Amino acid sequence: ERHAPIFDQPTAALLSDLKQRGLLSETVVLWCTEFGRMPTHQEGTSGRDHNPDAFTTWMMGAGIKGGVSYGGTDEFGRKSVQDVASAHHFYATVLHLLGLDHEKLTYYHNGANRRLTDVHGHVLTPILA
């Protein structure tokens, strides 16, 4: 309730501008935080604690299918229970949208080639246009 009013108008303006200029089809727009948040306020504060078991991100443009949701939480909004996707899946999907094959994007660390998506990540094809 605190952030939505200051977030809605600039977001609408950004998306309208990108669409008007013909850039939305080639621009990935992501809104997310560094961590999921609990569905309730913490006692004595105006904020909510970190939630490692559920996370929301909003994606649009450059190959994202419009008007769809992927995954879901329990009735309380505390834990992911439907089509659970990890950060590795998110990274694989974003890299795919940027034209990069996440399985070929490696870096050398501690004697082995590593990937941002580890061995678990896969592209979330149901959200792609």
XYZ file of C-alpha atoms in Angstrom:
129
model
C 0.000 0.000 0.000
C 2.930 2.318 0.507
C 4.859 1.784 -2.705
C 2.170 1.104 -5.316
C 0.926 4.702 -5.581
C 4.415 6.052 -6.345
C 5.260 3.092 -8.572
C 2.226 2.856 -10.877
C 2.450 6.125 -12.820
C 6.186 5.991 -13.668
C 5.863 2.327 -14.649
C 2.936 3.067 -16.972
C 4.860 5.992 -18.463
C 7.963 3.861 -19.081
C 5.991 1.079 -20.759
C 3.944 3.511 -22.854
C 7.097 5.287 -23.979
C 8.877 2.038 -24.890
C 5.827 0.821 -26.812
C 5.333 4.161 -28.613
C 8.979 4.178 -29.726
C 8.786 0.553 -30.876
C 11.332 -0.537 -28.273
C 9.163 -2.711 -26.022
C 9.523 -5.746 -28.276
C 13.315 -5.665 -27.818
C 13.579 -4.390 -24.226
C 13.252 -6.656 -21.190
C 11.590 -4.853 -18.281
C 12.010 -6.545 -14.888
C 10.640 -5.432 -11.536
C 11.888 -7.504 -8.640
C 13.613 -7.256 -5.290
C 16.587 -9.018 -3.801
C 14.393 -11.306 -1.703
C 10.806 -12.431 -1.242
C 8.794 -10.813 1.542
C 6.552 -12.322 4.205
C 2.808 -11.815 3.676
C 2.469 -10.075 7.072
C 4.046 -7.069 8.799
C 6.606 -7.612 11.525
C 5.456 -6.632 14.989
C 6.681 -3.181 15.972
C 7.760 -2.230 12.439
C 6.206 -0.975 9.238
C 8.019 -3.552 7.106
C 7.972 -7.228 6.309
C 10.742 -9.746 6.894
C 12.591 -11.682 4.181
C 10.867 -14.751 2.827
C 13.151 -17.348 1.233
C 10.212 -19.566 0.237
C 8.210 -17.258 -2.057
C 9.221 -14.490 -4.435
C 7.412 -12.293 -6.915
C 8.863 -10.682 -10.000
C 7.159 -8.857 -12.828
C 8.446 -9.140 -16.402
C 7.410 -7.519 -19.671
C 8.646 -6.960 -23.205
C 11.242 -8.708 -25.403
C 9.636 -12.112 -25.686
C 7.548 -12.264 -22.498
C 3.983 -13.504 -22.979
C 1.577 -10.841 -21.730
C -1.190 -11.432 -19.220
C 0.121 -14.641 -17.668
C 1.179 -15.701 -14.205
C 3.582 -18.510 -13.460
C 3.692 -20.309 -10.147
C 1.691 -19.790 -7.007
C 1.870 -19.807 -3.238
C -0.133 -21.462 -0.515
C -3.325 -19.727 0.630
C -1.388 -17.605 3.125
C 1.186 -16.431 0.560
C 4.052 -17.836 2.618
C 5.464 -20.679 0.498
C 5.655 -21.453 -3.220
C 3.646 -24.576 -3.984
C 2.729 -24.473 -7.692
C 5.232 -24.456 -10.582
C 8.013 -23.601 -8.138
C 10.881 -21.820 -9.921
C 14.278 -21.136 -8.409
C 16.573 -18.172 -8.951
C 18.466 -20.421 -11.391
C 15.331 -20.687 -13.560
C 14.852 -16.912 -13.393
C 18.466 -16.296 -14.475
C 18.219 -18.867 -17.287
C 15.058 -17.185 -18.570
C 16.468 -13.660 -18.428
C 19.687 -14.746 -20.152
C 17.585 -16.440 -22.849
C 15.626 -13.214 -23.384
C 18.941 -11.385 -23.755
C 19.992 -13.857 -26.458
C 22.473 -15.793 -24.307
C 22.574 -19.564 -23.840
C 22.880 -19.978 -20.084
C 24.419 -23.430 -20.504
C 27.328 -21.948 -22.453
C 27.843 -18.910 -20.211
C 30.492 -20.135 -17.787
C 33.206 -18.719 -15.591
C 36.211 -20.439 -14.039
C 36.219 -20.654 -10.218
C 38.068 -22.978 -7.832
C 39.250 -25.292 -10.588
C 35.947 -25.742 -12.372
C 33.749 -24.000 -14.894
C 30.620 -22.667 -13.170
C 27.335 -21.250 -14.443
C 25.083 -18.554 -12.997
C 22.256 -21.042 -13.487
C 24.205 -23.935 -11.925
C 23.060 -27.329 -13.221
C 19.471 -26.755 -12.054
C 18.355 -23.781 -14.124
C 16.142 -24.068 -17.156
C 14.280 -21.505 -19.250
C 10.678 -20.984 -18.118
C 9.151 -21.504 -21.571
C 5.491 -21.130 -20.449
C 6.050 -17.381 -19.956
C 7.651 -16.830 -23.364
C 5.683 -15.397 -26.276
